Coordinates of C-alpha atoms in Angstrom, one line a residue:
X1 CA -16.9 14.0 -15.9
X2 CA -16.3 12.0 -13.2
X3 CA -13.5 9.9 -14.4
X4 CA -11.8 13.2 -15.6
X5 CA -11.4 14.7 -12.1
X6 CA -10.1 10.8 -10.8
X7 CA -7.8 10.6 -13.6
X8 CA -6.7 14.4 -12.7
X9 CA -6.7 13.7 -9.2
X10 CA -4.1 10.3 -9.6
X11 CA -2.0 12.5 -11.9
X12 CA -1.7 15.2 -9.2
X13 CA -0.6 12.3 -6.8
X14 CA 1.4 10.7 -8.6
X15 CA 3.9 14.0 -9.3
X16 CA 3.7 14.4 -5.3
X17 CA 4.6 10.7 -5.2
X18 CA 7.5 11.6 -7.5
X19 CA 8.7 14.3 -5.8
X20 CA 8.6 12.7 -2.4
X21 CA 10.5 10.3 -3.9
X22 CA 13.2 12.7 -5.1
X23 CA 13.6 13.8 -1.2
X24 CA 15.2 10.3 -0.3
X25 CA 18.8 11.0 0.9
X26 CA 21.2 8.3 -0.6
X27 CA 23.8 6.9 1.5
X28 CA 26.7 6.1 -0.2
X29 CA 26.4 2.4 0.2
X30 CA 23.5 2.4 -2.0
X31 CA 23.6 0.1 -4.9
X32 CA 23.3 1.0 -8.7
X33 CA 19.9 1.3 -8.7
X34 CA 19.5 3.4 -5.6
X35 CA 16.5 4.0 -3.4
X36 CA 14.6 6.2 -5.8
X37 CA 14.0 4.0 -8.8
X38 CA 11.7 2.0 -7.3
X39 CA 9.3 4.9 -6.2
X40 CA 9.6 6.5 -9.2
X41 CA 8.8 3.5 -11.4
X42 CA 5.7 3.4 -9.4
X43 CA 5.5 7.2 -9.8
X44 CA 5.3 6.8 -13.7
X45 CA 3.0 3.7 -14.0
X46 CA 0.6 5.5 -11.5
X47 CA 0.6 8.9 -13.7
X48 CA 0.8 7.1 -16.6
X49 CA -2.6 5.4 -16.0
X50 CA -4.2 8.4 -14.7
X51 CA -3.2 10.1 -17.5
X52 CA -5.3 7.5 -19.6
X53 CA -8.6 7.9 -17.4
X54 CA -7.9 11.7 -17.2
X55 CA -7.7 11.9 -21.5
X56 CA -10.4 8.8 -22.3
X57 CA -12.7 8.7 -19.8
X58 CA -15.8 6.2 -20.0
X59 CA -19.0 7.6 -21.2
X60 CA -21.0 6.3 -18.3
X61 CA -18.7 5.1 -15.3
X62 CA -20.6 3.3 -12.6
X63 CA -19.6 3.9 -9.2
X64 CA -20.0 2.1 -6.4
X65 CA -22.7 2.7 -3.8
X66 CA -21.8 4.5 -0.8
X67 CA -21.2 1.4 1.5
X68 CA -18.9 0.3 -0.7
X69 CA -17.1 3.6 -0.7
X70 CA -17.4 3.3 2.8
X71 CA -15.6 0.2 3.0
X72 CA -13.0 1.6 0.8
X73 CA -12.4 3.9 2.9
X74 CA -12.0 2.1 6.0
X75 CA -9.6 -0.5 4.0
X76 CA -7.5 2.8 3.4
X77 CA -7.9 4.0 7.3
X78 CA -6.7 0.0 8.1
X79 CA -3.5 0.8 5.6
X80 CA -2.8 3.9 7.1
X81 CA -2.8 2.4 10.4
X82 CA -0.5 -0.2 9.6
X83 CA 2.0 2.6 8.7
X84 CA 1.7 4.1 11.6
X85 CA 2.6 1.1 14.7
X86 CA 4.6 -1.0 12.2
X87 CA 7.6 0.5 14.3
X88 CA 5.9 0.3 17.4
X89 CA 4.5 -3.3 17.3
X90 CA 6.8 -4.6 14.5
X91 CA 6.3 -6.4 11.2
X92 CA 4.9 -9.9 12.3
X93 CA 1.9 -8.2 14.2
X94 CA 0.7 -5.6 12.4
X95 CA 0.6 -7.5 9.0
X96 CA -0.9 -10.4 11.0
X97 CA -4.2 -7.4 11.5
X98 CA -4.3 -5.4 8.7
X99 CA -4.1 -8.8 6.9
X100 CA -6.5 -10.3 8.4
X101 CA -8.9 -7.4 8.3
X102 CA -8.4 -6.9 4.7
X103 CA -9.1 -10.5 4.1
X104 CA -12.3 -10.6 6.4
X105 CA -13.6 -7.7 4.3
X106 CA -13.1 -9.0 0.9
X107 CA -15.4 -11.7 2.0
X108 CA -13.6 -14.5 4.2
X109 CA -15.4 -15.7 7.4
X110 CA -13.9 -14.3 10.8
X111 CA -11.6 -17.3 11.4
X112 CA -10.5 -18.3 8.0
X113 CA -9.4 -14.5 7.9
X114 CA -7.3 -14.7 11.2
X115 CA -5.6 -17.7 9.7
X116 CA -4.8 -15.9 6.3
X117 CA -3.1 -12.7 8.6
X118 CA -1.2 -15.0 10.4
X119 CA -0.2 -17.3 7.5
X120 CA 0.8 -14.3 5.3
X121 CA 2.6 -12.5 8.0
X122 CA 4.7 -15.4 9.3
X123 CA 4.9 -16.5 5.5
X124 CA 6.7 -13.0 4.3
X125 CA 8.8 -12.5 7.9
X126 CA 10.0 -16.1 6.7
X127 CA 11.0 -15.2 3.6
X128 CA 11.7 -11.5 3.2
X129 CA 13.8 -11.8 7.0
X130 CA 15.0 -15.5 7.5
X131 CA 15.8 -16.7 4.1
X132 CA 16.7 -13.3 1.8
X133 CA 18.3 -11.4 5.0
X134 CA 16.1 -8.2 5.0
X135 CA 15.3 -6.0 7.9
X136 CA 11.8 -5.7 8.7
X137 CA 10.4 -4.0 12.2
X138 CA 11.0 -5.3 15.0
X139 CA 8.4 -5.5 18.1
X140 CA 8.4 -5.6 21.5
X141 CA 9.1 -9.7 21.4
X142 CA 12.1 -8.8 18.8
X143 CA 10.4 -10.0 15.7

């Protein structure tokens, strides 16, 4: 019963995901594809799979224990975070911490996880701003 109200749940946010989506105002400078096919592809793969937990669930899903859950939860807490002062203290820095933190959690000691945020945060401004040209947020030092 269980995976029925997950799979149920993931459908129901997955339409909401599909009709933000349909709210993003196109400039008309946008390419062919246009801002909305990417959230909408994600839209129908989400819905699509929640769909298939929703109408064949397992007949004995295990769970995690509540400190996991816990932990879950504070991984998602850490993402919305990120969301949040990505404009205020730009790309490099806040990847850098969620980063890290997400990697100390999934099991890397305190130091090896500080190096991972700061390798993968430098490693994608270098190649999503310096070598393909994107804009990503700037901070308070201008990168």
């Amino acid at each position: 019963m269980s995976d029925r109200f997950f799979g149920a749940f993931g459908l129901a946010l997955a339409i909401f995901y599909a009709y933000a989506a349909s709210q993003i105002q196109e400039s008309f400078l946008s390419d062919t594809v246009g801002p909305k096919a990417f959230p909408y592809i994600v839209a129908a793969i989400f819905g699509g799979a929640s769909a298939y937990i929703a109408l064949r669930p397992d007949p004995e899903p295990v769970w995690p224990p509540l400190g996991r859950l816990v932990e879950i939860g504070a991984a998602v807490i850490v993402l919305m975070l990120y969301a949040q002062v990505l404009p205020e203290i730009g790309f490099v820095f806040a990847t850098a911490f969620a980063a890290a933190y997400l990697s100390w959690r999934l099991g890397s000691g305190l130091l090896s996880s500080v190096i991972a945020g700061v390798s993968i945060s430098v490693g994608i401004y270098i190649v999503f701003h310096l070598i393909l040209g994107l804009s990503l947020a700037r901070g308070p030092f201008g990168f």
